[in-house]
mmCIF file of C-alpha atoms in Angstrom:
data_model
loop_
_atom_site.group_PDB
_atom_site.id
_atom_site.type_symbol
_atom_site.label_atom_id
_atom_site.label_comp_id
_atom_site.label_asym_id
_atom_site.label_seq_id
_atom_site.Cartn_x
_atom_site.Cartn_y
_atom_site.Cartn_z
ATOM 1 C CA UNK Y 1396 -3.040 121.657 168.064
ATOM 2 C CA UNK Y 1397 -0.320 119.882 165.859
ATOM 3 C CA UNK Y 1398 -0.074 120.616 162.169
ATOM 4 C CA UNK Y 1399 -1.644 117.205 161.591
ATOM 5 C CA UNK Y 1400 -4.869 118.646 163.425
ATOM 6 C CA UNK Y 1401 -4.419 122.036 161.552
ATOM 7 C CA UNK Y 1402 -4.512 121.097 157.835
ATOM 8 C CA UNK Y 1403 -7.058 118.195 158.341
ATOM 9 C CA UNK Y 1404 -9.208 120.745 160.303
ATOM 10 C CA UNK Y 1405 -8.779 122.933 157.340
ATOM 11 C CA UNK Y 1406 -9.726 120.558 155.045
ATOM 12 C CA UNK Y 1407 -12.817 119.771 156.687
ATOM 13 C CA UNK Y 1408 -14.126 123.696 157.498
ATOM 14 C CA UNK Y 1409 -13.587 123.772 153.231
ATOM 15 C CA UNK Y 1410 -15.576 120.789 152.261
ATOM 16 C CA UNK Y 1411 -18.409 122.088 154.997
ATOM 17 C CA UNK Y 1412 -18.502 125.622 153.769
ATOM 18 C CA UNK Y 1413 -17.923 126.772 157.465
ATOM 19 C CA UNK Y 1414 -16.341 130.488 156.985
ATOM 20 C CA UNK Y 1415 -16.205 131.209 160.524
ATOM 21 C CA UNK Y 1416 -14.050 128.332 161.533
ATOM 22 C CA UNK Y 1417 -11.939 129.267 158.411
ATOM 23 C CA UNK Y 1418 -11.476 132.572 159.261
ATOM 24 C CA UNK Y 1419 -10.492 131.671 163.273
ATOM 25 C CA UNK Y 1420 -8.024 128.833 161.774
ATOM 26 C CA UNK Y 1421 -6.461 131.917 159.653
ATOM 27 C CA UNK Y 1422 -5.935 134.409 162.438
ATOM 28 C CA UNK Y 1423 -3.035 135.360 163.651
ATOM 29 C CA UNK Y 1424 -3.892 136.123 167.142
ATOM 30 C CA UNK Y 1425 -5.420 132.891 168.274
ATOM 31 C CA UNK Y 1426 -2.759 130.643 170.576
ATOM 32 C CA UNK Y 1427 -2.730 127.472 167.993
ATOM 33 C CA UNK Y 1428 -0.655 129.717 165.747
ATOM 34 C CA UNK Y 1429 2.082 129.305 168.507
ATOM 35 C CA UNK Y 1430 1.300 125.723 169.470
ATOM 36 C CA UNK Y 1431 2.112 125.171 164.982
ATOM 37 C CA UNK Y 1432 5.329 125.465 165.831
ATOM 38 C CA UNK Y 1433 6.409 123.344 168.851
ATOM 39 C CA UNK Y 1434 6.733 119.852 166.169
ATOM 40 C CA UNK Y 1435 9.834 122.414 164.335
ATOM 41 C CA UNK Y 1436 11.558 122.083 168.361
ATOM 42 C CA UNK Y 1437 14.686 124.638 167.795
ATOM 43 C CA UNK Y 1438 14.531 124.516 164.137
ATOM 44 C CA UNK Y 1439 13.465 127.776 162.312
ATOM 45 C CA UNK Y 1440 9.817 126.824 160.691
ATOM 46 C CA UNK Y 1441 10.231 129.227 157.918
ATOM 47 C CA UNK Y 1442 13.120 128.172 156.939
ATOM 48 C CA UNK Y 1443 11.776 124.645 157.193
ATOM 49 C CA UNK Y 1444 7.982 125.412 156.356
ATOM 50 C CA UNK Y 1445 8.261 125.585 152.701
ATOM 51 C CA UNK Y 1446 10.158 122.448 151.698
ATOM 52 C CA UNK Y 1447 8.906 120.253 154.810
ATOM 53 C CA UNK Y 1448 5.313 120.975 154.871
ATOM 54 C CA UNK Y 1449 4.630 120.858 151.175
ATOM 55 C CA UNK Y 1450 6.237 117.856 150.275
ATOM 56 C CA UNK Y 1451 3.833 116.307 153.127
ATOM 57 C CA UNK Y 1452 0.573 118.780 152.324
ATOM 58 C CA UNK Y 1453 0.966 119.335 148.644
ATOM 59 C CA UNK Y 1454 -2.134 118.759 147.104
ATOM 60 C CA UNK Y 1455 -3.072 116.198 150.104
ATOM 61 C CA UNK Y 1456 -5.954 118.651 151.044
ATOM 62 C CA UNK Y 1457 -7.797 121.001 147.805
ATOM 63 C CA UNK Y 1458 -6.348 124.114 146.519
ATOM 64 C CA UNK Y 1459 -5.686 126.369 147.633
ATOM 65 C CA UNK Y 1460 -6.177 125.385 151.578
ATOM 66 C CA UNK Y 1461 -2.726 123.387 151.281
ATOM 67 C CA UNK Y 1462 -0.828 126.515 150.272
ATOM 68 C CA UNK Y 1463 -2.892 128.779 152.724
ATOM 69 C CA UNK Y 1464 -2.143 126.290 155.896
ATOM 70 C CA UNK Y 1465 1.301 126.623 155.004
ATOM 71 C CA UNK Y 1466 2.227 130.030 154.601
ATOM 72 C CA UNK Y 1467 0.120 130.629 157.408
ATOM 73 C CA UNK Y 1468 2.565 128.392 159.538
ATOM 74 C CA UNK Y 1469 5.153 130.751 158.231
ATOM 75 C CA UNK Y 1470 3.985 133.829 158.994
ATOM 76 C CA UNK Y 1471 3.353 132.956 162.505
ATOM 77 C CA UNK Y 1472 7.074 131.618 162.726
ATOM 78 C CA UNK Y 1473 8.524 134.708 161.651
ATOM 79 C CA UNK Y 1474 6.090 136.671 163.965
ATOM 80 C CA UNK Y 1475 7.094 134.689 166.884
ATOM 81 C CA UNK Y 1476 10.530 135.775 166.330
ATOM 82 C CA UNK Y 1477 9.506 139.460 166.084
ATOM 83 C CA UNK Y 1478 11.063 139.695 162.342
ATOM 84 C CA UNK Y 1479 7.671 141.969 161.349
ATOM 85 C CA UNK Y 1480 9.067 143.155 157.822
ATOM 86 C CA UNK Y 1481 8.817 139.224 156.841
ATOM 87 C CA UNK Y 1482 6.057 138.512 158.579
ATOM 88 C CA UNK Y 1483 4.499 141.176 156.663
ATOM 89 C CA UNK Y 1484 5.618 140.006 153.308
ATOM 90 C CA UNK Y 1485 4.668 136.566 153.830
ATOM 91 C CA UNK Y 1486 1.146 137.662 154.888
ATOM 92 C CA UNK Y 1487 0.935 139.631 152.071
ATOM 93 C CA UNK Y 1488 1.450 136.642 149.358
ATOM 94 C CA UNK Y 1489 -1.143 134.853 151.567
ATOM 95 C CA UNK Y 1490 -3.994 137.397 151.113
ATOM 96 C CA UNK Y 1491 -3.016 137.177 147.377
ATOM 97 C CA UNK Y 1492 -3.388 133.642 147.148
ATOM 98 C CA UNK Y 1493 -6.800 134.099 149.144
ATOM 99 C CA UNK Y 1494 -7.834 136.716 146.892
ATOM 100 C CA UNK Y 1495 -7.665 134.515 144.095
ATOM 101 C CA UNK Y 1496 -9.954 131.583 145.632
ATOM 102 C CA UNK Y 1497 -12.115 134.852 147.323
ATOM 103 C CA UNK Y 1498 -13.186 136.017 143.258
ATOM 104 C CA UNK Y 1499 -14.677 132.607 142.286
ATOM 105 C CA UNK Y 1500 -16.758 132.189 145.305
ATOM 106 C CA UNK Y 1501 -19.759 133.887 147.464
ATOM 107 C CA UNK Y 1502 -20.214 135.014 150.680
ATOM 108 C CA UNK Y 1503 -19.423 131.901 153.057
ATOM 109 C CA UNK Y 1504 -16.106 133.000 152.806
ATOM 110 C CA UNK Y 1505 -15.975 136.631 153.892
ATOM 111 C CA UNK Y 1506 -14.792 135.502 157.902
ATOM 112 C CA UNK Y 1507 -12.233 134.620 156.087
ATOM 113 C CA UNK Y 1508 -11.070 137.449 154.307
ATOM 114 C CA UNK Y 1509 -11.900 139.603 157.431
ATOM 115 C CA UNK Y 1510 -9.500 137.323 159.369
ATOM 116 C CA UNK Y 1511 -6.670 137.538 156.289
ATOM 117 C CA UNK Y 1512 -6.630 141.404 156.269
ATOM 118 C CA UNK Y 1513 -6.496 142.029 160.069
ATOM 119 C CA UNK Y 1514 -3.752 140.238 159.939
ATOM 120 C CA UNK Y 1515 -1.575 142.286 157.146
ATOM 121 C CA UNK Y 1516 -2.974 145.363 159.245
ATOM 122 C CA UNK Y 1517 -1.734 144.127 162.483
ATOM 123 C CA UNK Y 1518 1.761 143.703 161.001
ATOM 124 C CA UNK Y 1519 1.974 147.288 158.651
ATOM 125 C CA UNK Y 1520 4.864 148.761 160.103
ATOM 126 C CA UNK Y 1521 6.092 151.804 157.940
ATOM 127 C CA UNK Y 1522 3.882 153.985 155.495
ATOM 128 C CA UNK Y 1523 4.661 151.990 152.195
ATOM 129 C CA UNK Y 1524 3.501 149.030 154.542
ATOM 130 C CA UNK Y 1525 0.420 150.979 155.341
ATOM 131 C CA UNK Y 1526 0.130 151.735 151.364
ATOM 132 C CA UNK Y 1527 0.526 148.404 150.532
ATOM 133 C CA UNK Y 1528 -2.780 147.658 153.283
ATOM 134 C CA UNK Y 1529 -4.700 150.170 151.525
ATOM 135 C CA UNK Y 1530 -3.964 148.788 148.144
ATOM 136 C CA UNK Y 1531 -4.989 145.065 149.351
ATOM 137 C CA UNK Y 1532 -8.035 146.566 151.193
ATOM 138 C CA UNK Y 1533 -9.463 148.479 147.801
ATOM 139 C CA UNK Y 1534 -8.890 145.265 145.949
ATOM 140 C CA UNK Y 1535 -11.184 143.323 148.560
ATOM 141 C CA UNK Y 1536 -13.507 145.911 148.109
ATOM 142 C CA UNK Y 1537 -13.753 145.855 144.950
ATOM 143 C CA UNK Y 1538 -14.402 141.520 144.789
ATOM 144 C CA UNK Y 1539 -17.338 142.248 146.963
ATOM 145 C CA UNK Y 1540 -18.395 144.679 145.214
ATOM 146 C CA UNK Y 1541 -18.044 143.134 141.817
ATOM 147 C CA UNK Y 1542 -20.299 139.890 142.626
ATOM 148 C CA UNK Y 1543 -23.252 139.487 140.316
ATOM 149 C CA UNK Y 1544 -22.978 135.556 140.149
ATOM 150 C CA UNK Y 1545 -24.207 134.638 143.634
ATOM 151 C CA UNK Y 1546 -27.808 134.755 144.835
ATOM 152 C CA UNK Y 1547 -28.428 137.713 146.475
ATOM 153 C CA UNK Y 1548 -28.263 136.076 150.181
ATOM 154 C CA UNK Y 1549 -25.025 135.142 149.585
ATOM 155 C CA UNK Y 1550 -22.802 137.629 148.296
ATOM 156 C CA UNK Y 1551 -20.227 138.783 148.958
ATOM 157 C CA UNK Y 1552 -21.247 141.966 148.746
ATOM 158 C CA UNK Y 1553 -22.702 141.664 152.171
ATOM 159 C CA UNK Y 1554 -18.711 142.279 153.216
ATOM 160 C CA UNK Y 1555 -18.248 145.647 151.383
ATOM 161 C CA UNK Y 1556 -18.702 148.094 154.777
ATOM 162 C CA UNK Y 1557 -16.982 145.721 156.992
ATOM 163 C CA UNK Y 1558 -14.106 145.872 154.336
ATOM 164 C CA UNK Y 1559 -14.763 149.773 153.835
ATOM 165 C CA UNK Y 1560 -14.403 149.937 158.211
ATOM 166 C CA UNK Y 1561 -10.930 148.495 157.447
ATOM 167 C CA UNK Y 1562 -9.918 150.954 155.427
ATOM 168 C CA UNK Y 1563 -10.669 153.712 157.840
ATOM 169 C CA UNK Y 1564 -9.378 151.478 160.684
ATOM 170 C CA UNK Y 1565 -5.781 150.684 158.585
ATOM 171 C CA UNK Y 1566 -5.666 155.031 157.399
ATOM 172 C CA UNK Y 1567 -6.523 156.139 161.140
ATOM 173 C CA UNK Y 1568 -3.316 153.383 162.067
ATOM 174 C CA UNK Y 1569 -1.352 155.458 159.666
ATOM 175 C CA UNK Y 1570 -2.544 158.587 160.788
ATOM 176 C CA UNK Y 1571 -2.857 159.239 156.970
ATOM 177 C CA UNK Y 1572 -6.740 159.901 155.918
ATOM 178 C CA UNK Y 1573 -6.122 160.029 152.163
ATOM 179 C CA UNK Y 1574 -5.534 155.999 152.245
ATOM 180 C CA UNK Y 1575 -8.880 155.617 152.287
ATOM 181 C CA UNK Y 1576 -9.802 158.060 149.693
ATOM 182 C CA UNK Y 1577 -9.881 155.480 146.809
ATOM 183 C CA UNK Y 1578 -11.886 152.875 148.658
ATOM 184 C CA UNK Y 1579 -14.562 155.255 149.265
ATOM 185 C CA UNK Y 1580 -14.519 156.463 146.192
ATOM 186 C CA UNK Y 1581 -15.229 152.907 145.134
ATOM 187 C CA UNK Y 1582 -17.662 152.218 147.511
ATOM 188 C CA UNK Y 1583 -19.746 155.565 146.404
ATOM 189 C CA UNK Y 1584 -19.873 153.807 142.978
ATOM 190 C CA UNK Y 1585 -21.146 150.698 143.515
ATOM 191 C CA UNK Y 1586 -24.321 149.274 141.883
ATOM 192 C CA UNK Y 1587 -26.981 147.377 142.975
ATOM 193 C CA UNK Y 1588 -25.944 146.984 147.019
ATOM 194 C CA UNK Y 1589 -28.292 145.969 149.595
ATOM 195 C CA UNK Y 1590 -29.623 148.382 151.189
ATOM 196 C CA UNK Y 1591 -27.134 150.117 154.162
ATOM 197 C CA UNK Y 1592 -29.945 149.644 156.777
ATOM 198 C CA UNK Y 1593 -29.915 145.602 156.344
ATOM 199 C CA UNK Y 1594 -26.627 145.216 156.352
ATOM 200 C CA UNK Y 1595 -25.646 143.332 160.154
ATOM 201 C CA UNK Y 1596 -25.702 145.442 162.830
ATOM 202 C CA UNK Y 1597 -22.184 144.686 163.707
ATOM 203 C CA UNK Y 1598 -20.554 146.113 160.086
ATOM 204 C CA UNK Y 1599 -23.008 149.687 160.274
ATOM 205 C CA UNK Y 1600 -21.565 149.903 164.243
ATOM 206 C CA UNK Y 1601 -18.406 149.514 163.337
ATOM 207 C CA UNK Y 1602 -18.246 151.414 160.037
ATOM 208 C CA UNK Y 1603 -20.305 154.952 161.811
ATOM 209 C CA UNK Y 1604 -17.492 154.337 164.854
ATOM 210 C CA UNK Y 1605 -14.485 154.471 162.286
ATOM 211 C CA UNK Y 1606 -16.040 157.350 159.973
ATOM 212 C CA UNK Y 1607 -16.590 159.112 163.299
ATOM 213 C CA UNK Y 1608 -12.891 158.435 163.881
ATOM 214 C CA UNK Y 1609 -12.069 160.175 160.691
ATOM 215 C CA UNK Y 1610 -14.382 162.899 160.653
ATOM 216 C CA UNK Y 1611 -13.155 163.534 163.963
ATOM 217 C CA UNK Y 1612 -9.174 162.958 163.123
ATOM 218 C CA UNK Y 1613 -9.968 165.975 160.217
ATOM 219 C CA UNK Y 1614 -11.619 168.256 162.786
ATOM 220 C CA UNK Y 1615 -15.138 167.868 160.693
ATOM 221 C CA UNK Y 1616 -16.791 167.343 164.461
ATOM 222 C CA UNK Y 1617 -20.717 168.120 163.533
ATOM 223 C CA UNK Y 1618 -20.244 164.798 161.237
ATOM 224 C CA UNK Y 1619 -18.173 162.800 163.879
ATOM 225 C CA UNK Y 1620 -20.656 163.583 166.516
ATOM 226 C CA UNK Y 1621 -23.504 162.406 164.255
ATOM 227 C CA UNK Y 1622 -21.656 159.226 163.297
ATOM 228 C CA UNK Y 1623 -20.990 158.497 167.151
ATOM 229 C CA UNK Y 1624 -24.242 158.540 167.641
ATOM 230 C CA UNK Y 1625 -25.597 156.496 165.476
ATOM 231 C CA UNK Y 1626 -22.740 153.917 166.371
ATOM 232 C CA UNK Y 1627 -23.591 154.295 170.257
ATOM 233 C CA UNK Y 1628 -27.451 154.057 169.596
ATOM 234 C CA UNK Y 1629 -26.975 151.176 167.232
ATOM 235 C CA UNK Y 1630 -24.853 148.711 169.407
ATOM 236 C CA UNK Y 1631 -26.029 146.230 171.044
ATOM 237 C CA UNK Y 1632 -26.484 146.958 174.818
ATOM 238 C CA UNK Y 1633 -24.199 144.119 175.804
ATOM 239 C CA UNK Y 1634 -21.016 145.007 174.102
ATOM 240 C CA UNK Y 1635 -20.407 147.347 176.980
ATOM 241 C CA UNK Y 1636 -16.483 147.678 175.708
ATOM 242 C CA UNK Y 1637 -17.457 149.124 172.316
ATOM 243 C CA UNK Y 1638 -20.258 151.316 173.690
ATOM 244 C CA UNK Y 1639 -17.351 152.785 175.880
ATOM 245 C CA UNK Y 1640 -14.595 153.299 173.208
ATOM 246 C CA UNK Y 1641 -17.632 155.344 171.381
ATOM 247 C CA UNK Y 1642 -18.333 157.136 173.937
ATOM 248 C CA UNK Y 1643 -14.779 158.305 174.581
ATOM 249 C CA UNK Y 1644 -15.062 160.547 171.664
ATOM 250 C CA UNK Y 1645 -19.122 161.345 172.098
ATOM 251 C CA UNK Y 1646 -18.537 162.728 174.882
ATOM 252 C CA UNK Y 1647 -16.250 165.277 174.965
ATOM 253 C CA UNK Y 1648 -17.891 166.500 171.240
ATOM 254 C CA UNK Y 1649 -21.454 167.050 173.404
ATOM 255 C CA UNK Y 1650 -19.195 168.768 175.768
ATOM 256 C CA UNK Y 1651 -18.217 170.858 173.105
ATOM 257 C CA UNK Y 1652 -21.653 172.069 172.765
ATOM 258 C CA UNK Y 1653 -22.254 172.354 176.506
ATOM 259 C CA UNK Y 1654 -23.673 169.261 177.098
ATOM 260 C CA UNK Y 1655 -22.282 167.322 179.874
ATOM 261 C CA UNK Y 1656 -23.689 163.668 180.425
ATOM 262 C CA UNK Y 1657 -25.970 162.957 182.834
ATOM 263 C CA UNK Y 1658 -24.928 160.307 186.065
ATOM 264 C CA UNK Y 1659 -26.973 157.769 185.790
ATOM 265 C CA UNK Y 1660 -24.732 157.152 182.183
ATOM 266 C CA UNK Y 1661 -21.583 157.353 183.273
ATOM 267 C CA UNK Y 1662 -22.585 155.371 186.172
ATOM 268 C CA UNK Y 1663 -23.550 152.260 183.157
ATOM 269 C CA UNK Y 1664 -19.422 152.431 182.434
ATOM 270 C CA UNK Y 1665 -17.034 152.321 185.236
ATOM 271 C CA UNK Y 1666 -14.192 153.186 182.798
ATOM 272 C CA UNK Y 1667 -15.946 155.817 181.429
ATOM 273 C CA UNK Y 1668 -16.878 157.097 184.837
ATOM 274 C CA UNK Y 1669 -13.493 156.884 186.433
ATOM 275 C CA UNK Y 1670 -12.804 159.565 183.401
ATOM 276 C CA UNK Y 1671 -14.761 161.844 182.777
ATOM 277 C CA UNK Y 1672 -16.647 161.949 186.302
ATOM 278 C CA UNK Y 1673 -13.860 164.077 187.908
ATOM 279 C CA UNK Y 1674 -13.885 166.429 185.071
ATOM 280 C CA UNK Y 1675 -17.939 166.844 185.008
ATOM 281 C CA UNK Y 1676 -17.732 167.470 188.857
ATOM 282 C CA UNK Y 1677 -14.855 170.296 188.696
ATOM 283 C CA UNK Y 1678 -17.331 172.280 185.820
ATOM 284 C CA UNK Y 1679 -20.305 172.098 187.297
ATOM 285 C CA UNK Y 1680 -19.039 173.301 191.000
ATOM 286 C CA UNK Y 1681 -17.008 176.264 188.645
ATOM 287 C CA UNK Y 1682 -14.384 174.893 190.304
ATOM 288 C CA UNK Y 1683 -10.547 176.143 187.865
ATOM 289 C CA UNK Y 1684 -8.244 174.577 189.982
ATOM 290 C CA UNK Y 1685 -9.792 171.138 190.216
ATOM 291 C CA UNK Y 1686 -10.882 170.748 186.566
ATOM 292 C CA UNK Y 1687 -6.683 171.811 185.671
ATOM 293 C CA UNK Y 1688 -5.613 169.233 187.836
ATOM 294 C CA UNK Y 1689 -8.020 166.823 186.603
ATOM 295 C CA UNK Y 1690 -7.165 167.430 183.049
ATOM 296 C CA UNK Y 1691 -3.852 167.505 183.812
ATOM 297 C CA UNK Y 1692 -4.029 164.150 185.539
ATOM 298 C CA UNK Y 1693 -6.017 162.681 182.275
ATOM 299 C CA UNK Y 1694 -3.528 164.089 179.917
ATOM 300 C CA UNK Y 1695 -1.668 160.535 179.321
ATOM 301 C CA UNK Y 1696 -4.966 158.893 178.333
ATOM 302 C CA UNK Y 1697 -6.639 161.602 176.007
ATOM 303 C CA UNK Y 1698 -3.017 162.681 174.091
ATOM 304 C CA UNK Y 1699 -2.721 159.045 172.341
ATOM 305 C CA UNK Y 1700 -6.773 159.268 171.521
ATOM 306 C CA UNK Y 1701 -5.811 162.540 169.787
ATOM 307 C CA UNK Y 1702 -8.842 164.704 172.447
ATOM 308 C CA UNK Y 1703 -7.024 166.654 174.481
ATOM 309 C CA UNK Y 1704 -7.331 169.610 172.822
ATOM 310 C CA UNK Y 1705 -11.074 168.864 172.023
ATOM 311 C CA UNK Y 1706 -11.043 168.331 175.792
ATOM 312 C CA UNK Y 1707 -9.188 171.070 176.989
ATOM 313 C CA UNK Y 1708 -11.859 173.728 175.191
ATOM 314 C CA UNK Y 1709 -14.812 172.502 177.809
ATOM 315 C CA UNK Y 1710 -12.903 174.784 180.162
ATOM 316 C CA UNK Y 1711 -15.009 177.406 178.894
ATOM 317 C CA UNK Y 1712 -17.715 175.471 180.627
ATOM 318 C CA UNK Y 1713 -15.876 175.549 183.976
ATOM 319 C CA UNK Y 1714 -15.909 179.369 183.791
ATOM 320 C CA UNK Y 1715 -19.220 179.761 182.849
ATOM 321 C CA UNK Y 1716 -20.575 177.696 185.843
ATOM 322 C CA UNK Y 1717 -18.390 179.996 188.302
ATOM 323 C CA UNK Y 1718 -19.651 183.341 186.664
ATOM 324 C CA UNK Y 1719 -23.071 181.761 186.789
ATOM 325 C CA UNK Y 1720 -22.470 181.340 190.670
ATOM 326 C CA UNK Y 1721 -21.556 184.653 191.189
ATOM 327 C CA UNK Y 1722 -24.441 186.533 189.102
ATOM 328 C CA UNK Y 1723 -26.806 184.176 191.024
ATOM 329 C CA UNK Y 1724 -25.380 185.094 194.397
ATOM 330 C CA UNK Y 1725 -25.567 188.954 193.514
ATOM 331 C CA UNK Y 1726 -29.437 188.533 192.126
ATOM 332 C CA UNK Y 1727 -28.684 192.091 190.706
ATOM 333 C CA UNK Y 1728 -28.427 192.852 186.316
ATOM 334 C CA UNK Y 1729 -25.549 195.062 186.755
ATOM 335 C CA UNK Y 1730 -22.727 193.246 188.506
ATOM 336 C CA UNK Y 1731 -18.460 194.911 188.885
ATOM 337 C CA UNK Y 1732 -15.843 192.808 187.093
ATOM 338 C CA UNK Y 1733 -14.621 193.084 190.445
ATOM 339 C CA UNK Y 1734 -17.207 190.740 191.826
ATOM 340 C CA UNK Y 1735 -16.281 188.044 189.169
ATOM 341 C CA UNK Y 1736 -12.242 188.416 189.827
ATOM 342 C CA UNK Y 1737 -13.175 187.880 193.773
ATOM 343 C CA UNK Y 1738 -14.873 185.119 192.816
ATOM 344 C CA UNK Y 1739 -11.753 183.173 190.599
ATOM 345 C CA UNK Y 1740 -9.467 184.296 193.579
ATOM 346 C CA UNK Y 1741 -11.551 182.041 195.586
ATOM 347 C CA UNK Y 1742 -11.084 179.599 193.654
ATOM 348 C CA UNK Y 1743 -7.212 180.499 193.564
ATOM 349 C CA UNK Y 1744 -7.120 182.038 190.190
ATOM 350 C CA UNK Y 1745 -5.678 185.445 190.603
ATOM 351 C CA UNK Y 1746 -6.139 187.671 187.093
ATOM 352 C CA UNK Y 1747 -6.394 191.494 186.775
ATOM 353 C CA UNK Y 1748 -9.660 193.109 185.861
ATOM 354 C CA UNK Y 1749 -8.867 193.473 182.202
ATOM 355 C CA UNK Y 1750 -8.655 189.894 182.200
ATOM 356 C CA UNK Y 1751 -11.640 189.414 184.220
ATOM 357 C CA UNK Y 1752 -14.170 191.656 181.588
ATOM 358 C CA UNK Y 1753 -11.850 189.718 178.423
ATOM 359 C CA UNK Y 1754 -13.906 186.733 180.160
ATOM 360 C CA UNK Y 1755 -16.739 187.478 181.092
ATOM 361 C CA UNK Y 1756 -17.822 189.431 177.393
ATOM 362 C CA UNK Y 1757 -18.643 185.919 175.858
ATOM 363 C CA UNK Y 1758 -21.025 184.602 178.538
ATOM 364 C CA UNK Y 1759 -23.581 187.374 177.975
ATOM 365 C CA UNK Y 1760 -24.892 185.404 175.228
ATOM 366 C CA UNK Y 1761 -24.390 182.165 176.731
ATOM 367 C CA UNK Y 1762 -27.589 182.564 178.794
ATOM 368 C CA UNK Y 1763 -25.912 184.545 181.702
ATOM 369 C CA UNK Y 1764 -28.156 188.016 180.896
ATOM 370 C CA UNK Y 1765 -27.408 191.400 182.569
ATOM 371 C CA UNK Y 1766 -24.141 193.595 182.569
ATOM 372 C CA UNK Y 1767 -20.853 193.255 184.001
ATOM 373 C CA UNK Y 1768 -19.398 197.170 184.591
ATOM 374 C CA UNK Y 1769 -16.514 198.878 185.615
ATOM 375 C CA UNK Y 1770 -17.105 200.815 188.785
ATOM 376 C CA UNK Y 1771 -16.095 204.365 189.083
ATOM 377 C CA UNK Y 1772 -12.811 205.115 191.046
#
């Protein structure tokens, strides 16, 4: 696509109303951004950008689209050459300009400001960068918010939890939760929304998955589990890749309670499988050794995800399947702590008896009933 094709294709998505095109045209991860910039040759194009293509695009398609194409051209020049603290700025003054056209229209236009914000995410760098996203994203929210001039089926209010997923998205980047503090505070205040449940499916998926992300990122994991959930239940059976990223944090919170998941769903997502099978296998056989290696061999994928230690505390579960094994194989109430310490040297675990009854104390009210004992001599 040539910038010839690019403005006039802008110019007609504006006349038609067509959002979604917008919105594609606008983002910065689609490969026309790159193909923009082959007419510049070696030239830089945002050096060029601003005094070539507005003395040809100037008010030759409406305002603000002319001003949009262009700075869009220069943002993906200066990301192309990896210089992200411009690229960021230059975004930045192009969400402003959008947010100006955004507050005198309705809802067609919300793949559009979607598209715009992804974008300044995508290039926050630094934590006043990250500030800066938070900033824009409240001031989005609050333009969908503040719409009482459309007709109800088109406002732009039907954007305020996709914008409000954002903001959880752009403070999880930042590993700072507070960033989204005002937003939700402005949310919580808003009058007259539709109601959450007819809201698309899409926005309620992906705003439980990201307030499950925060719950879980501030350790609240009754409410992250119960926001997982609802995302898992929720999304559509065919976006197999989102069901998956869900369940990457569903699951180990049910293990948490001692819940493992059952074959046949694991079986539904080979990357999912390839996981967490191992790991289900080594507790339920009781088998230490193999679950240590296993974790130890996940360790690279759960650290970035922030659950290895959520992970690491289903070795309880391990244990208890091994002391289960042994009280079952003894069929007697009152079992030596000596019989459980044969039983983890078997497994290659060698601990003294101390150790052994330490372990063994909490499982008495984890449904293995009887005694462990100390015998004489």
């Amino acid at each position: 696509m040539d910038i010839q094709s690019f403005m006039t294709k802008l110019a007609d998505c504006y006349q038609n109303e067509n959002g979604m095109e917008l919105g594609r045209l606008l983002r910065l991860d689609r490969p026309h951004g790159r193909e923009l910039l082959k007419e510049f040759g070696r030239r830089d194009p945002s050096e060029y950008a601003a005094h070539d293509l507005k003395r040809r695009w100037k008010n030759e398609i409406a305002n603000p689209w002319d001003e949009l194409g262009i700075q869009y051209v220069v943002v993906c020049a200066h990301v192309k050459r990896k210089r992200v603290v411009d690229a960021f700025g230059e975004q930045e003054v192009l969400v402003r300009k959008f947010f100006e056209y955004f507050a005198q229209n309705c809802g067609w236009t919300l793949p559009i400001l979607f598209s715009v914000l992804e974008g300044l995410m995508s290039l926050a760098h630094d934590g006043p960068s990250f500030e800066k996203v938070a900033i824009m994203i409240e001031e989005a929210l609050r333009l969908c918010i503040a719409d009482t001039k459309s007709p109800p089926e088109q406002s732009r209010k039907w954007g305020a939890y996709r914008v409000f997923a954002l903001a959880l998205k752009s403070s999880l980047r930042a590993k700072r939760a507070p960033l989204c503090g005002a937003a939700l505070r402005t949310l919580i205040k808003a009058v007259d929304m539709p109601p959450f449940d007819v809201y698309p499916r899409s926005h309620r998926v992906t705003y439980w998955y990201y307030r499950g992300r925060l719950h879980f990122q501030e350790r609240d994991y009754k409410q992250a589990e119960e926001s997982f959930t609802k995302a898992f239940y929720h999304c559509h059976n065919d976006a197999a890749k989102n069901k998956e990223r869900i369940l990457l944090y569903l699951i180990p919170l049910r293990m948490l309670k001692g819940h493992l998941p059952a074959s046949e769903l694991l079986l539904r997502f080979p990357d999912i499988d390839e996981v967490f099978t191992p790991l289900v296998w080594a507790i339920r056989a009781g088998d230490m050794k193999a679950y240590d290696q296993v974790l130890e061999e996940g360790k690279a994928r759960f650290l970035p995800l922030g659950l290895w230690l959520v992970v690491q505390r289903s070795r309880g579960l391990c244990l208890r399947s091994l002391f289960r094994k042994v009280w079952l194989s003894c069929g007697e109430l009152r079992i030596p702590v000596t019989t459980f310490q044969t039983g983890l040297r078997t497994i290659g675990v060698d601990v003294d008896v101390l150790q052994v009854a330490c372990l063994c104390r909490p499982y008495a009210t984890q449904g293995l009933y009887g005694r462990s004992y100390h015998p004489r001599g």
